Amino acid sequence: MDAQGRVFVADDLNHRIVRYSTPATGYRYKARWGAYGTAPGRLAYPRGVAAGPNGELFAANTGNDRIDVFDASGTLKRSFGTSGRASGQFDGPLGLAVDASGVRAVADSVNGRVQLLNPDGTVASIWGSPNPGPTILPSPVAVAFDPAGNGFVLDQRRSRIVVFDRTTATVARTIGSEGSGPGQLSGPSALAIDGAGNVAVADTGNDRIARFAADGSYLGSFLTDAAPRGIAVLPDGSKIYVSDSANRITVYDASGTQLDQFGGTGTKLGKLNAPAQITLDPGGNLWVADRGNNRVQQFGPAGERLLALGGRGTADGQFIHPTGVSVDCNGKLTVTDSENNRVTTMNLANPTVGVTCTPLAAPAAPPALKFPTLPEPLGPQLSVSVLRKAGLLTARNLPVRVGCDTTCTLTASAAIVQRGTPLVGKGKKQHKGTPVSIALPAQKVTIPAGTSKIVRLVVKATDAAKLRKALAGKRGLDVTLQLDATAAAGPPTSQTTRLSATA
């Protein structure tokens, strides 16, 4: 509500702002503006609106990650905020994986996609929304590559794994479903793939590790002492490392027998606070996204405390809740800095000696984008009031007040015809003639949303004299008023009004 008492509503699924009048006038509908899109003035799922003291309206353009500032009639004045939807931008990056060639995959969770980054940081491809549809990945939280470089993406909302074919960038199959039964998952948060292509999933909601074969067949599961948050597997599958909600790293064999455990709650080297996803580097060392401590830690294969780096902040080398971590064949450490909406890459000072990258086919380009198909907004809704119907030829103008509920360009024109059918000639030669008519030149005006303007359609002096002569002292006139309006969104509106007037 603004200082005048007018009410503004963020109309989320109609992608628009709607204005109503004050309580004193019964909250009458007055205006609207906006339509789905990313261009200036367009809205995508607006979910908040506030009025400033100077009459400006601040709209939370949620789907476009920005704030749009309008006046009370919907004219865009400015915008601020940065969209995180463009290629190479992120909104809540979580999971992270790297293939044998050094291509990294980032689970861009809020944007519903996985972005593949070349070793130099350029975008190689994109899997998921809106390729090929807006709901393929409603909540991707983790990703892993199989030996051939195909992507296994863990979608937490639907509790399933979506497999993307590297050569087509499209979905090849899905694995799992929501539930607690065999082969089902509940709120899963991480996955890892061994050298044979077997998939291990941190089935967080069920407090267990679930295992699948490369073709998606279920291999069984085993319970964990606390809810698993991250998982890493040796290439031969002999050891499964699990980070959990008890701030520990537990090592299991493929059957679920505990082999080792280290970590514990704290901030010192080797201690953890809400650890998230984990990974093994080519040398067998374990890297942990120590989310609650806003840092990354490195452990040896047996839990040796080797390194901690980072700290809370927005500067280079700092993190706010890091979630995913990977080490590639080029000796680069990559971290998803979730709350900073960015991915950080660091060169390791002592990369594993003798490790080389294995060539893989370049990831295919994503298919054509498919955005939501939405109904077209309504065309401009007009209100019309003719201000004078008498003395049109004397005043030589027809004044009309026209209102528009959305900013529109209006073209108004009119025709005036003498009423009735005139008789021409005399005596036996008298017969019915054609009524004389005149056209009033069109006028074009722009009307802001929720306002009105007076349009004066002018009667030319020669046309007025012509019509007076035809009327021969009579006064009756018939007027046809034509209004055509267009707006930035929606179809044109045409409205014809017929009325009686006098000369």
Short mmCIF file of N, CA, C and O in Angstrom, two decimals, residues 432-475:
data_model
loop_
_atom_site.label_atom_id
_atom_site.label_comp_id
_atom_site.label_asym_id
_atom_site.label_seq_id
_atom_site.Cartn_x
_atom_site.Cartn_y
_atom_site.Cartn_z
N LYS A 432 -35.37 9.64 -51.92
CA LYS A 432 -34.50 9.50 -50.75
C LYS A 432 -33.03 9.65 -51.16
O LYS A 432 -32.59 9.03 -52.13
N GLY A 433 -32.30 10.42 -50.38
CA GLY A 433 -30.89 10.63 -50.67
C GLY A 433 -30.00 9.89 -49.69
O GLY A 433 -30.47 9.13 -48.83
N THR A 434 -28.74 10.12 -49.81
CA THR A 434 -27.74 9.49 -48.92
C THR A 434 -27.36 10.47 -47.83
O THR A 434 -27.03 11.63 -48.12
N PRO A 435 -27.42 10.03 -46.56
CA PRO A 435 -27.04 10.93 -45.47
C PRO A 435 -25.60 11.42 -45.64
O PRO A 435 -24.73 10.66 -46.05
N VAL A 436 -25.40 12.68 -45.34
CA VAL A 436 -24.06 13.25 -45.42
C VAL A 436 -23.27 12.87 -44.16
O VAL A 436 -23.79 12.93 -43.04
N SER A 437 -22.01 12.47 -44.37
CA SER A 437 -21.16 12.12 -43.24
C SER A 437 -19.82 12.82 -43.36
O SER A 437 -19.39 13.18 -44.46
N ILE A 438 -19.21 13.00 -42.22
CA ILE A 438 -17.86 13.58 -42.20
C ILE A 438 -16.98 12.72 -41.29
O ILE A 438 -17.46 12.04 -40.38
N ALA A 439 -15.68 12.73 -41.57
CA ALA A 439 -14.72 11.98 -40.76
C ALA A 439 -13.87 12.93 -39.94
O ALA A 439 -13.36 13.94 -40.46
N LEU A 440 -13.72 12.63 -38.65
CA LEU A 440 -12.86 13.42 -37.78
C LEU A 440 -11.47 12.79 -37.79
O LEU A 440 -11.33 11.58 -37.57
N PRO A 441 -10.42 13.56 -38.07
CA PRO A 441 -9.06 12.99 -38.18
C PRO A 441 -8.66 12.25 -36.90
O PRO A 441 -9.01 12.63 -35.78
N ALA A 442 -7.90 11.17 -37.10
CA ALA A 442 -7.45 10.34 -35.97
C ALA A 442 -6.48 11.09 -35.08
O ALA A 442 -5.67 11.90 -35.56
N GLN A 443 -6.55 10.80 -33.79
CA GLN A 443 -5.62 11.35 -32.80
C GLN A 443 -4.92 10.18 -32.11
O GLN A 443 -5.56 9.17 -31.79
N LYS A 444 -3.61 10.29 -31.89
CA LYS A 444 -2.85 9.23 -31.22
C LYS A 444 -2.24 9.79 -29.94
O LYS A 444 -1.58 10.83 -29.95
N VAL A 445 -2.48 9.08 -28.82
CA VAL A 445 -1.93 9.49 -27.51
C VAL A 445 -1.44 8.26 -26.76
O VAL A 445 -1.88 7.14 -27.03
N THR A 446 -0.53 8.48 -25.83
CA THR A 446 -0.08 7.42 -24.93
C THR A 446 -0.69 7.66 -23.56
O THR A 446 -0.61 8.77 -23.01
N ILE A 447 -1.29 6.61 -23.01
CA ILE A 447 -1.98 6.72 -21.72
C ILE A 447 -1.29 5.79 -20.72
O ILE A 447 -1.24 4.57 -20.93
N PRO A 448 -0.72 6.33 -19.63
CA PRO A 448 -0.10 5.46 -18.61
C PRO A 448 -1.13 4.56 -17.95
O PRO A 448 -2.33 4.87 -17.92
N ALA A 449 -0.67 3.43 -17.40
CA ALA A 449 -1.55 2.47 -16.76
C ALA A 449 -2.36 3.10 -15.64
O ALA A 449 -1.82 3.84 -14.81
N GLY A 450 -3.64 2.81 -15.62
CA GLY A 450 -4.51 3.27 -14.55
C GLY A 450 -4.86 4.73 -14.60
O GLY A 450 -5.41 5.27 -13.64
N THR A 451 -4.56 5.42 -15.70
CA THR A 451 -4.90 6.84 -15.83
C THR A 451 -5.78 7.04 -17.05
O THR A 451 -6.08 6.11 -17.80
N SER A 452 -6.20 8.27 -17.27
CA SER A 452 -7.03 8.59 -18.43
C SER A 452 -6.58 9.92 -19.02
O SER A 452 -5.91 10.72 -18.36
N LYS A 453 -6.95 10.13 -20.28
CA LYS A 453 -6.66 11.39 -20.95
C LYS A 453 -7.88 11.81 -21.76
O LYS A 453 -8.67 10.97 -22.21
N ILE A 454 -8.01 13.14 -21.95
CA ILE A 454 -9.07 13.67 -22.79
C ILE A 454 -8.55 13.80 -24.22
O ILE A 454 -7.52 14.44 -24.45
N VAL A 455 -9.25 13.17 -25.12
CA VAL A 455 -8.91 13.25 -26.54
C VAL A 455 -9.98 14.12 -27.22
O VAL A 455 -11.17 13.83 -27.11
N ARG A 456 -9.56 15.18 -27.88
CA ARG A 456 -10.51 16.07 -28.56
C ARG A 456 -10.39 15.83 -30.07
O ARG A 456 -9.40 16.22 -30.69
N LEU A 457 -11.42 15.21 -30.60
CA LEU A 457 -11.48 14.94 -32.04
C LEU A 457 -12.07 16.17 -32.73
O LEU A 457 -13.18 16.60 -32.44
N VAL A 458 -11.30 16.74 -33.65
CA VAL A 458 -11.61 18.05 -34.23
C VAL A 458 -12.48 17.89 -35.48
O VAL A 458 -12.23 17.04 -36.34
N VAL A 459 -13.54 18.78 -35.57
CA VAL A 459 -14.37 18.87 -36.77
C VAL A 459 -13.83 20.03 -37.61
O VAL A 459 -13.80 21.18 -37.16
N LYS A 460 -13.41 19.73 -38.84
CA LYS A 460 -12.90 20.78 -39.71
C LYS A 460 -14.02 21.77 -40.06
O LYS A 460 -15.19 21.39 -40.18
N ALA A 461 -13.65 23.04 -40.24
CA ALA A 461 -14.66 24.07 -40.56
C ALA A 461 -15.41 23.74 -41.83
O ALA A 461 -16.64 23.91 -41.92
N THR A 462 -14.72 23.27 -42.85
CA THR A 462 -15.40 22.94 -44.12
C THR A 462 -16.37 21.78 -43.95
O THR A 462 -17.46 21.76 -44.54
N ASP A 463 -15.97 20.79 -43.10
CA ASP A 463 -16.86 19.66 -42.86
C ASP A 463 -18.08 20.09 -42.06
O ASP A 463 -19.20 19.61 -42.30
N ALA A 464 -17.88 21.02 -41.09
CA ALA A 464 -19.02 21.51 -40.30
C ALA A 464 -20.02 22.24 -41.20
O ALA A 464 -21.24 22.05 -41.09
N ALA A 465 -19.53 23.08 -42.12
CA ALA A 465 -20.42 23.80 -43.03
C ALA A 465 -21.17 22.83 -43.95
O ALA A 465 -22.37 23.00 -44.21
N LYS A 466 -20.46 21.81 -44.41
CA LYS A 466 -21.09 20.81 -45.28
C LYS A 466 -22.23 20.09 -44.58
O LYS A 466 -23.32 19.88 -45.15
N LEU A 467 -22.01 19.75 -43.34
CA LEU A 467 -23.03 19.01 -42.60
C LEU A 467 -24.20 19.91 -42.21
O LEU A 467 -25.37 19.49 -42.26
N ARG A 468 -23.94 21.17 -41.86
CA ARG A 468 -25.04 22.10 -41.55
C ARG A 468 -25.96 22.26 -42.74
O ARG A 468 -27.19 22.29 -42.62
N LYS A 469 -25.36 22.40 -43.90
CA LYS A 469 -26.17 22.57 -45.11
C LYS A 469 -27.06 21.35 -45.34
O LYS A 469 -28.24 21.47 -45.68
N ALA A 470 -26.50 20.17 -45.14
CA ALA A 470 -27.27 18.95 -45.34
C ALA A 470 -28.39 18.81 -44.32
O ALA A 470 -29.47 18.30 -44.61
N LEU A 471 -28.15 19.28 -43.09
CA LEU A 471 -29.17 19.16 -42.05
C LEU A 471 -30.37 20.08 -42.31
O LEU A 471 -31.48 19.78 -41.87
N ALA A 472 -30.14 21.20 -42.99
CA ALA A 472 -31.24 22.13 -43.35
C ALA A 472 -32.09 22.49 -42.14
O ALA A 472 -33.31 22.41 -42.16
N GLY A 473 -31.41 22.87 -41.07
CA GLY A 473 -32.11 23.31 -39.88
C GLY A 473 -32.36 22.23 -38.86
O GLY A 473 -32.74 22.52 -37.72
N LYS A 474 -32.20 20.98 -39.22
CA LYS A 474 -32.37 19.89 -38.25
C LYS A 474 -31.10 19.78 -37.41
O LYS A 474 -30.06 20.32 -37.76
N ARG A 475 -31.18 19.02 -36.31
CA ARG A 475 -30.04 18.98 -35.39
C ARG A 475 -29.49 17.58 -35.12
O ARG A 475 -28.41 17.43 -34.59
#
